[in-house]
Tab-separated table of C-alpha atoms in Angstrom:
chain	number	residue	atom	x	y	z
W	1	MET	CA	-16.500	38.229	-16.467
W	2	LEU	CA	-14.670	34.921	-17.230
W	3	GLY	CA	-12.172	35.258	-19.127
W	4	HIS	CA	-11.576	32.344	-22.333
W	5	GLY	CA	-9.227	30.346	-19.794
W	6	THR	CA	-11.124	30.406	-17.085
W	7	ARG	CA	-14.622	29.181	-19.175
W	8	ASP	CA	-12.388	26.163	-20.845
W	9	ALA	CA	-11.535	25.122	-17.601
W	10	ARG	CA	-14.838	25.133	-16.340
W	11	ARG	CA	-15.986	23.383	-19.300
W	12	THR	CA	-13.395	20.570	-19.090
W	13	GLU	CA	-14.134	20.440	-15.139
W	14	ARG	CA	-18.039	19.613	-16.130
W	15	TYR	CA	-16.850	17.232	-18.724
W	16	LEU	CA	-14.811	15.419	-16.419
W	17	ASP	CA	-17.440	15.006	-13.988
W	18	GLY	CA	-19.621	13.831	-16.634
W	19	LEU	CA	-16.912	11.194	-17.579
W	20	MET	CA	-16.438	9.562	-13.966
W	21	ALA	CA	-20.595	9.774	-13.049
W	22	ALA	CA	-20.514	7.774	-16.594
W	23	ASP	CA	-17.951	5.155	-15.670
W	24	GLU	CA	-19.593	4.905	-12.062
W	25	ARG	CA	-23.115	4.353	-13.592
W	26	ARG	CA	-21.214	1.877	-16.198
W	27	VAL	CA	-22.900	3.918	-19.204
W	28	ALA	CA	-20.750	4.469	-22.396
W	29	ASP	CA	-22.128	7.337	-23.406
W	30	PHE	CA	-23.375	10.787	-22.265
W	31	PRO	CA	-24.243	13.906	-23.136
W	32	VAL	CA	-21.608	16.157	-23.758
W	33	ASP	CA	-21.030	19.924	-24.478
W	34	VAL	CA	-19.757	20.440	-27.767
W	35	GLU	CA	-17.425	23.176	-27.278
W	36	VAL	CA	-15.376	21.124	-25.012
W	37	ASP	CA	-12.091	20.930	-26.616
W	38	PRO	CA	-11.917	17.501	-28.667
W	39	ALA	CA	-8.580	16.946	-27.593
W	40	VAL	CA	-9.348	17.774	-23.835
W	41	ARG	CA	-11.711	14.828	-24.291
W	42	PHE	CA	-9.570	12.381	-25.909
W	43	ALA	CA	-6.760	12.878	-23.162
W	44	ALA	CA	-9.059	12.514	-20.719
W	45	ARG	CA	-10.750	9.162	-22.252
W	46	GLU	CA	-7.365	7.974	-22.727
W	47	LEU	CA	-6.004	8.991	-18.882
W	48	ARG	CA	-9.721	7.510	-17.439
W	49	ALA	CA	-9.195	4.231	-19.233
W	50	SER	CA	-5.031	3.732	-18.684
W	51	LEU	CA	-4.810	5.629	-14.800
W	52	THR	CA	-6.155	2.926	-12.745
W	53	ARG	CA	-6.003	2.343	-9.079
W	54	VAL	CA	-3.200	0.409	-7.799
W	55	HIS	CA	-3.792	-1.830	-4.659
W	56	PRO	CA	-0.984	-3.051	-2.647
W	57	SER	CA	-0.292	-6.840	-2.253
W	58	PHE	CA	-2.550	-8.784	0.569
W	59	ARG	CA	0.063	-9.255	2.665
W	60	PHE	CA	1.933	-6.223	2.962
W	61	GLU	CA	-2.265	-4.895	3.722
W	62	GLU	CA	-2.628	-7.452	6.394
W	63	ALA	CA	1.010	-6.733	7.840
W	64	LEU	CA	0.374	-2.998	7.985
W	65	ALA	CA	-3.059	-3.851	9.730
W	66	THR	CA	-1.671	-5.846	12.447
W	67	ARG	CA	0.903	-2.905	12.920
W	68	LEU	CA	-1.923	-0.226	13.340
W	69	ALA	CA	-3.639	-2.560	15.661
W	70	ALA	CA	-0.805	-2.770	17.899
W	71	GLY	CA	-0.481	1.131	17.404
W	72	ALA	CA	-4.200	1.720	18.394
W	73	ALA	CA	-3.634	-0.900	21.012
W	74	ARG	CA	-0.785	1.574	22.550
W	75	GLN	CA	-3.340	4.416	21.833
W	76	GLN	CA	-5.703	3.222	23.764
W	77	SER	CA	-3.730	2.613	26.807
W	78	GLY	CA	-2.443	6.114	26.734
W	79	LEU	CA	1.052	5.000	25.606
W	80	PRO	CA	2.555	7.121	22.855
W	81	LEU	CA	2.665	6.372	19.228
W	82	ALA	CA	5.514	7.982	18.526
W	83	GLU	CA	7.579	5.006	18.503
W	84	ALA	CA	5.447	3.029	16.474
W	85	VAL	CA	5.542	5.852	13.873
W	86	ALA	CA	9.301	6.074	14.107
W	87	ARG	CA	9.112	2.444	13.606
W	88	ALA	CA	7.690	2.899	9.769
W	89	ARG	CA	10.815	4.847	9.151
W	90	PRO	CA	13.528	3.454	7.319
W	91	GLY	CA	16.809	2.722	9.402
W	92	THR	CA	15.534	1.361	12.790
W	93	VAL	CA	16.007	-2.012	14.269
W	94	ALA	CA	12.796	-3.611	15.235
W	95	PRO	CA	13.930	-7.256	17.889
W	96	PHE	CA	12.987	-10.442	17.867
W	97	ARG	CA	9.223	-10.715	19.472
W	98	SER	CA	9.836	-13.393	21.712
W	99	SER	CA	11.472	-16.563	22.437
W	100	SER	CA	8.262	-18.688	23.145
W	101	LEU	CA	6.291	-20.399	19.825
W	102	SER	CA	3.438	-18.171	20.480
W	103	GLY	CA	5.759	-15.225	19.271
W	104	ILE	CA	6.846	-16.955	16.527
W	105	ASN	CA	3.254	-17.632	15.492
W	106	ALA	CA	2.199	-13.966	16.021
W	107	THR	CA	5.028	-12.930	13.358
W	108	MET	CA	4.657	-15.844	10.996
W	109	GLY	CA	0.778	-15.893	11.179
W	110	ALA	CA	0.385	-11.983	10.605
W	111	VAL	CA	-0.866	-12.984	7.211
W	112	ALA	CA	-3.187	-15.536	7.388
W	113	ALA	CA	-5.410	-14.539	10.520
W	114	PRO	CA	-4.089	-11.023	12.167
W	115	PRO	CA	-4.192	-11.538	16.038
W	116	PRO	CA	-5.934	-9.233	18.037
W	117	PRO	CA	-4.412	-6.062	19.427
W	118	ALA	CA	-1.526	-6.581	21.995
W	119	ALA	CA	-1.949	-6.153	25.498
W	120	PRO	CA	-0.086	-2.858	26.331
W	121	ALA	CA	2.426	-4.916	28.210
W	122	ALA	CA	3.165	-6.785	24.999
W	123	ALA	CA	2.570	-3.947	22.746
W	124	GLY	CA	5.421	-2.180	24.587
W	125	ARG	CA	7.871	-5.082	24.141
W	126	ALA	CA	7.752	-4.806	20.663
W	127	ARG	CA	8.721	-1.164	20.437
W	128	SER	CA	11.435	-0.499	18.150
W	129	VAL	CA	15.002	0.374	19.134
W	130	SER	CA	17.748	2.238	18.300
W	131	PRO	CA	20.785	0.682	16.502
W	132	GLY	CA	23.025	1.434	19.671
W	133	ALA	CA	20.499	0.193	22.356
W	134	ALA	CA	20.487	-2.971	20.741
W	135	PHE	CA	24.586	-3.090	20.266
W	136	ARG	CA	24.524	-2.543	23.887
W	137	ARG	CA	22.028	-5.209	24.411
W	138	LEU	CA	23.794	-7.870	22.770
W	139	PRO	CA	25.233	-9.724	25.798
W	140	GLU	CA	21.865	-9.653	27.350
W	141	MET	CA	20.550	-11.518	23.603
W	142	ALA	CA	22.854	-14.177	23.874
W	143	ALA	CA	22.230	-15.043	27.833
W	144	HIS	CA	18.561	-15.083	26.764
W	145	PRO	CA	18.684	-16.989	23.335
W	146	SER	CA	15.231	-15.843	21.614
W	147	ARG	CA	15.556	-18.540	18.818
W	148	PRO	CA	16.348	-22.215	19.163
W	149	MET	CA	20.065	-23.317	18.362
W	150	ILE	CA	22.076	-26.121	17.309
W	151	VAL	CA	24.278	-27.083	19.777
W	152	GLY	CA	27.425	-28.801	18.828
W	153	GLY	CA	27.601	-27.698	15.416
W	154	VAL	CA	29.813	-30.183	13.009
W	155	GLY	CA	30.130	-32.840	15.576
W	156	VAL	CA	26.344	-33.336	16.093
W	157	ALA	CA	25.723	-33.488	12.404
W	158	SER	CA	28.083	-36.251	11.617
W	159	ALA	CA	27.250	-38.322	14.677
W	160	ALA	CA	23.537	-38.033	13.037
W	161	ILE	CA	24.967	-39.095	9.763
W	162	SER	CA	27.201	-42.011	11.174
W	163	LEU	CA	24.028	-43.200	12.915
W	164	GLY	CA	21.800	-43.021	9.834
W	165	ALA	CA	24.828	-45.334	7.936
W	166	VAL	CA	24.770	-47.682	10.462
W	167	TYR	CA	20.970	-48.123	10.231
W	168	VAL	CA	21.690	-48.826	5.972
W	169	ALA	CA	23.976	-51.165	6.253
W	170	TRP	CA	22.408	-53.060	9.353
W	171	ARG	CA	18.910	-52.745	7.113
W	172	HIS	CA	20.672	-54.236	4.189
W	173	SER	CA	21.929	-57.350	6.403
W	174	HIS	CA	18.617	-57.853	7.390
W	175	PRO	CA	16.407	-58.515	4.656
W	176	ALA	CA	12.640	-58.266	5.298
W	177	SER	CA	10.822	-61.539	6.246
W	178	GLY	CA	7.659	-60.428	4.383
W	179	ARG	CA	6.495	-61.622	1.321
W	180	MET	CA	8.068	-58.777	-0.844
W	181	GLY	CA	11.000	-59.716	0.854
W	182	ARG	CA	11.022	-63.040	0.156
W	183	ALA	CA	10.285	-62.492	-3.356
W	184	ALA	CA	13.197	-59.733	-3.613
W	185	ARG	CA	15.253	-62.571	-2.388
W	186	ALA	CA	14.257	-64.955	-4.825
W	187	ALA	CA	14.727	-62.702	-7.655
W	188	HIS	CA	18.235	-61.998	-6.540
W	189	GLY	CA	18.795	-65.757	-5.899
W	190	ARG	CA	19.752	-65.286	-1.964
W	191	THR	CA	18.963	-66.735	1.209
W	192	ALA	CA	17.217	-65.775	4.106
W	193	HIS	CA	19.218	-64.026	6.530
W	194	SER	CA	21.859	-65.756	8.777
W	195	GLY	CA	23.264	-64.469	12.209
W	196	ARG	CA	27.035	-64.256	10.382
W	197	ASN	CA	25.827	-62.045	7.348
W	198	ARG	CA	24.057	-59.971	10.003
W	199	ARG	CA	26.864	-59.061	12.195
W	200	SER	CA	29.184	-58.711	8.869
W	201	GLY	CA	26.979	-56.734	7.358
W	202	VAL	CA	27.095	-54.304	10.524
W	203	ILE	CA	30.921	-54.669	11.005
W	204	ASN	CA	31.249	-53.718	7.334
W	205	GLY	CA	28.621	-51.273	7.388
W	206	ILE	CA	30.610	-49.444	10.363
W	207	ILE	CA	33.672	-49.667	9.141
W	208	GLY	CA	32.689	-48.558	5.600
W	209	VAL	CA	31.195	-45.281	7.820
W	210	VAL	CA	34.488	-45.023	9.554
W	211	SER	CA	36.688	-45.975	6.539
L	1	MET	CA	-27.609	15.013	12.947
L	2	LEU	CA	-27.086	18.063	10.325
L	3	ASN	CA	-24.603	20.770	10.460
L	4	ARG	CA	-26.292	23.790	9.452
L	5	VAL	CA	-24.040	27.032	8.258
L	6	GLU	CA	-24.877	30.651	9.597
L	7	LYS	CA	-25.764	31.997	6.253
L	8	GLY	CA	-28.741	31.083	4.861
L	9	ALA	CA	-29.200	28.008	7.054
L	10	ARG	CA	-28.551	25.578	4.253
L	11	PRO	CA	-27.905	21.940	5.441
L	12	ALA	CA	-24.545	21.496	5.072
L	13	ARG	CA	-22.446	18.634	3.500
L	14	LEU	CA	-21.250	16.363	5.902
L	15	ASP	CA	-18.089	14.641	5.981
L	16	ARG	CA	-19.286	11.210	4.623
L	17	ASP	CA	-16.200	9.628	7.158
L	18	ARG	CA	-17.804	11.081	10.111
L	19	SER	CA	-19.127	8.305	11.780
L	20	LEU	CA	-15.821	6.105	11.220
L	21	VAL	CA	-13.834	8.952	12.779
L	22	GLU	CA	-15.830	9.208	15.615
L	23	ALA	CA	-15.727	5.440	16.277
L	24	ALA	CA	-12.198	5.586	15.600
L	25	ARG	CA	-11.459	8.653	18.473
L	26	ARG	CA	-13.633	6.684	20.793
L	27	ASP	CA	-11.588	3.446	20.318
L	28	PRO	CA	-8.643	3.630	18.101
L	29	SER	CA	-8.998	-0.169	16.858
L	30	TYR	CA	-11.876	1.294	14.533
L	31	PHE	CA	-8.984	3.018	12.477
L	32	ASP	CA	-8.771	-0.249	10.875
L	33	ALA	CA	-12.134	0.821	9.108
L	34	LEU	CA	-10.627	3.897	7.737
L	35	TYR	CA	-7.459	1.992	6.869
L	36	ARG	CA	-9.081	-0.281	4.589
L	37	LYS	CA	-11.304	2.174	2.662
L	38	TYR	CA	-8.634	4.351	2.085
L	39	LEU	CA	-4.910	2.300	1.649
L	40	ALA	CA	-5.742	1.760	-2.044
L	41	GLN	CA	-6.307	5.217	-2.664
L	42	VAL	CA	-3.082	6.512	-0.829
L	43	TYR	CA	-0.950	3.724	-2.116
L	44	SER	CA	-1.756	4.434	-5.497
L	45	TYR	CA	-1.185	8.404	-5.080
L	46	ALA	CA	2.265	7.187	-3.506
L	47	TYR	CA	3.048	4.407	-6.360
L	48	TYR	CA	2.178	7.030	-9.239
L	49	GLU	CA	4.246	9.887	-7.653
L	50	LEU	CA	7.463	7.447	-6.223
L	51	ARG	CA	6.988	5.231	-9.112
L	52	ASP	CA	8.368	2.157	-7.132
L	53	GLN	CA	6.436	-0.403	-5.108
L	54	HIS	CA	8.734	-0.534	-2.181
L	55	ALA	CA	8.813	3.114	-1.476
L	56	ALA	CA	4.913	3.647	-2.060
L	57	GLU	CA	4.743	0.763	0.409
L	58	ASP	CA	6.950	2.537	3.207
L	59	ALA	CA	5.098	5.597	2.337
L	60	ALA	CA	1.441	4.308	2.618
L	61	GLU	CA	2.728	2.901	6.195
L	62	ARG	CA	3.746	6.045	6.991
L	63	VAL	CA	0.739	8.180	6.170
L	64	PHE	CA	-1.727	5.670	8.230
L	65	MET	CA	0.544	5.660	11.203
L	66	GLN	CA	0.759	9.792	11.186
L	67	ALA	CA	-2.888	9.372	10.958
L	68	LEU	CA	-3.688	7.278	13.466
L	69	ALA	CA	-1.443	9.433	15.662
L	70	GLY	CA	-2.949	12.607	14.874
L	71	LEU	CA	-6.626	11.636	14.284
L	72	PRO	CA	-7.423	13.057	17.857
L	73	ARG	CA	-6.389	16.474	16.614
L	74	PHE	CA	-8.156	16.306	13.358
L	75	GLU	CA	-10.531	18.781	12.884
L	76	GLU	CA	-13.492	18.774	10.544
L	77	ARG	CA	-13.813	21.856	8.745
L	78	VAL	CA	-16.482	21.717	6.085
L	79	ASP	CA	-19.136	24.623	6.890
L	80	ALA	CA	-17.213	27.305	6.544
L	81	PHE	CA	-16.426	26.022	2.856
L	82	ILE	CA	-19.993	25.477	2.241
L	83	ALA	CA	-20.875	28.974	2.921
L	84	SER	CA	-18.210	30.153	1.265
L	85	ARG	CA	-19.354	28.323	-2.086
L	86	ALA	CA	-21.732	30.911	-3.477
L	87	ALA	CA	-18.580	33.167	-3.958
L	88	PRO	CA	-15.024	32.060	-5.931
L	89	VAL	CA	-13.236	29.814	-3.609
L	90	SER	CA	-9.756	30.884	-2.768
L	91	ALA	CA	-6.593	29.320	-1.740
L	92	ALA	CA	-7.316	30.226	1.859
L	93	ASP	CA	-10.972	29.084	1.800
L	94	ALA	CA	-9.554	25.760	0.118
L	95	ALA	CA	-6.736	25.220	2.611
L	96	ASP	CA	-9.768	25.933	5.440
L	97	PHE	CA	-11.843	22.767	3.700
L	98	SER	CA	-10.843	19.392	5.290
L	99	THR	CA	-12.746	16.196	5.599
L	100	PHE	CA	-11.222	13.074	6.684
L	101	ARG	CA	-9.682	12.184	3.102
L	102	VAL	CA	-8.578	15.687	2.620
L	103	TRP	CA	-7.009	15.447	5.764
L	104	LEU	CA	-5.059	12.186	5.045
L	105	PHE	CA	-4.241	12.867	1.771
L	106	ARG	CA	-2.372	15.991	3.168
L	107	ILE	CA	-0.317	13.824	5.052
L	108	ALA	CA	0.295	11.711	2.086
L	109	ARG	CA	1.245	14.976	0.005
L	110	ASN	CA	3.858	15.752	2.778
L	111	VAL	CA	5.465	12.019	3.207
L	112	VAL	CA	5.629	11.815	-0.410
L	113	ALA	CA	7.149	14.903	-1.050
L	114	ASN	CA	9.614	14.154	2.267
L	115	GLU	CA	10.357	10.719	0.188
L	116	ARG	CA	11.278	12.639	-2.762
L	117	ARG	CA	13.270	15.332	-1.250
L	118	ARG	CA	15.266	12.330	0.606
L	119	ASP	CA	15.937	10.164	-2.420
L	120	ARG	CA	16.380	12.489	-5.270
L	121	ARG	CA	18.839	10.408	-6.951
L	122	ARG	CA	16.166	7.494	-7.001
L	123	PRO	CA	16.346	6.293	-10.507
L	124	ALA	CA	12.751	6.048	-12.227
L	125	ALA	CA	11.794	2.716	-12.394
L	126	SER	CA	10.348	1.232	-15.592
L	127	LEU	CA	7.057	2.981	-17.245
L	128	ASP	CA	6.888	-0.737	-19.061
L	129	ASP	CA	6.374	-2.260	-15.474
L	130	ALA	CA	4.315	0.682	-14.426
L	131	ALA	CA	1.894	-0.240	-17.357
L	132	GLU	CA	2.034	-3.601	-16.604
L	133	LEU	CA	0.649	-2.968	-13.161
L	134	SER	CA	-1.835	-0.547	-14.309
L	135	ALA	CA	-3.388	-2.766	-16.315
L	136	PRO	CA	-4.195	-5.742	-13.956
L	137	GLY	CA	-6.451	-8.526	-14.729
L	138	ASP	CA	-7.251	-7.569	-18.291
L	139	VAL	CA	-8.778	-10.143	-20.463
L	140	VAL	CA	-7.595	-9.261	-23.523
L	141	GLU	CA	-4.270	-8.084	-22.738
L	142	THR	CA	-3.242	-6.815	-26.486
L	143	ALA	CA	-0.069	-5.255	-27.349
L	144	ALA	CA	-2.051	-1.991	-28.537
L	145	ALA	CA	-3.733	-2.085	-24.933
L	146	ARG	CA	-0.231	-1.967	-23.346
L	147	GLU	CA	1.198	0.579	-25.413
L	148	ALA	CA	-2.094	3.063	-24.761
L	149	VAL	CA	-1.266	2.471	-21.177
L	150	SER	CA	2.488	3.223	-21.456
L	151	ALA	CA	1.836	6.093	-23.804
L	152	ALA	CA	-0.372	7.871	-21.265
L	153	TRP	CA	1.903	6.921	-18.485
L	154	GLN	CA	5.088	8.499	-20.165
L	155	ALA	CA	2.522	11.650	-21.015
L	156	VAL	CA	1.511	12.141	-17.528
L	157	SER	CA	5.172	11.756	-15.907
L	158	ARG	CA	6.296	14.257	-18.493
L	159	LEU	CA	4.136	16.680	-16.873
L	160	PRO	CA	5.053	19.212	-14.324
L	161	GLU	CA	4.980	18.264	-10.900
L	162	ASP	CA	2.008	19.985	-10.059
L	163	ARG	CA	-0.120	19.298	-12.999
L	164	ARG	CA	0.636	15.882	-12.672
L	165	ARG	CA	-0.404	15.469	-8.905
L	166	ALA	CA	-3.378	17.244	-9.527
L	167	VAL	CA	-4.268	14.401	-12.797
L	168	VAL	CA	-3.287	11.874	-10.335
L	169	LEU	CA	-6.084	13.033	-7.757
L	170	ARG	CA	-8.687	13.264	-10.525
L	171	PHE	CA	-8.297	10.569	-12.160
L	172	VAL	CA	-6.749	7.658	-9.828
L	173	ASP	CA	-8.387	8.949	-6.365
L	174	GLU	CA	-11.341	10.445	-7.743
L	175	MET	CA	-11.540	13.588	-6.201
L	176	SER	CA	-13.431	16.576	-6.677
L	177	THR	CA	-11.967	20.209	-7.818
L	178	ALA	CA	-12.463	21.355	-4.367
L	179	GLU	CA	-10.930	18.556	-2.396
L	180	ILE	CA	-7.723	18.592	-5.063
L	181	ALA	CA	-7.494	22.244	-4.152
L	182	ALA	CA	-7.793	21.507	-0.359
L	183	ILE	CA	-5.145	19.107	-0.526
L	184	LEU	CA	-3.011	21.096	-2.912
L	185	GLY	CA	-3.603	24.568	-1.242
L	186	ARG	CA	-4.670	25.853	-4.340
L	187	SER	CA	-7.782	27.901	-5.164
L	188	GLU	CA	-10.391	25.895	-6.812
L	189	GLY	CA	-9.676	27.935	-10.119
L	190	ALA	CA	-6.225	27.366	-10.196
L	191	VAL	CA	-6.904	23.548	-9.867
L	192	ARG	CA	-9.297	23.910	-12.844
L	193	VAL	CA	-7.045	25.641	-15.048
L	194	LEU	CA	-4.158	23.355	-14.146
L	195	LEU	CA	-5.959	20.070	-15.346
L	196	HIS	CA	-7.215	21.826	-18.391
L	197	ARG	CA	-3.781	22.700	-19.786
L	198	ALA	CA	-2.730	19.194	-18.107
L	199	LEU	CA	-5.029	17.309	-20.478
L	200	ARG	CA	-4.063	19.358	-23.689
L	201	ALA	CA	-0.383	18.878	-22.997
L	202	VAL	CA	-1.208	14.938	-22.562
L	203	ALA	CA	-3.262	15.048	-26.002
L	204	ASP	CA	-0.329	17.060	-27.547
L	205	ASP	CA	2.023	14.035	-26.166
L	206	LEU	CA	0.000	11.162	-27.210
L	207	ARG	CA	-0.519	12.870	-30.534
L	208	GLY	CA	3.227	12.967	-30.731
L	209	GLN	CA	3.782	9.610	-29.844
L	210	LEU	CA	1.256	8.117	-32.125
L	211	SER	CA	2.390	10.045	-34.963
């Protein structure tokens, strides 16, 4: 014979089944056992309305789908998935994928269009490495940089700026000969460009940049 | 093909994911269909348990990686459970019951439990944030509706761990008592009582908040 608690629990279960089924059918009312505790009914309705399912971001969904596809490719080719599972744990270091543009595209394009499952060899390259192993590989990584680098640093940057300034100075001393240029010169009361002005403009521009 | 149980030769209920599971076993790239089907459910479970978006994402990733790796070892066990339905279902029967969804959520339960153990000092996320997340796309975002959601969240978060899990699995993931029992390793009767008591506690809490 069922005790009171068990009987009430069974009634509650039936009520919850009815509530879920009514929601599924998008029906507001459904037959209710009057002996179901009103407090239970109240709480069930509140929780049903409030505890909604949460979906992760689309970016996360697609990124994980890509990693699972790579894992599936490993599995199909007989390689162990343990490393891919380990990569999902925090505290491991993932290497840069590739030095080629396609590698960058594969990394950046994961959200827009998940690439097809990687070939076994590629999947093998994309495995995670321990921090120690990554540290030991640093000289090798430096010898074969996987990212484009700016060589020259400050020197290259300042040369580019200087060239830009020279161009601006030259452009200033060479007013355009089109209709708009003539109109602008007329408005400012200036004559057409002369060789002297051009040269002095260039020289002044360079001096200005150098000084 | 229908599986038949030995006692009474009743047709057994099949795992509704059987065809997808078999396809994924033959070719792991088909795991994507299972992943897409259950991502929101697994993520929601992790999110409600961990109350942190990033922690829930990490947990979801580990769950699906482990599921992919362990899929060849997954055994569907439905027949024995169906055969025992006439009698009260014990915790041992429930533990023997396994569909793909139950198996996946057992992994999720373990992953989330490990996460909680590892990071017990994690501060609980703001319940206001949770309330906003739990009511996405509401056409009428009234303050009252938000308050109701927030109150429900607080009431659930104050429940003991086992009751809270049962409530989340029932209301968020819409699982049956049998599935919850199989995931939590409890008997169906115990899960019914857990849910009944949880609802009474939530009702008391909500009334206390309202008054």
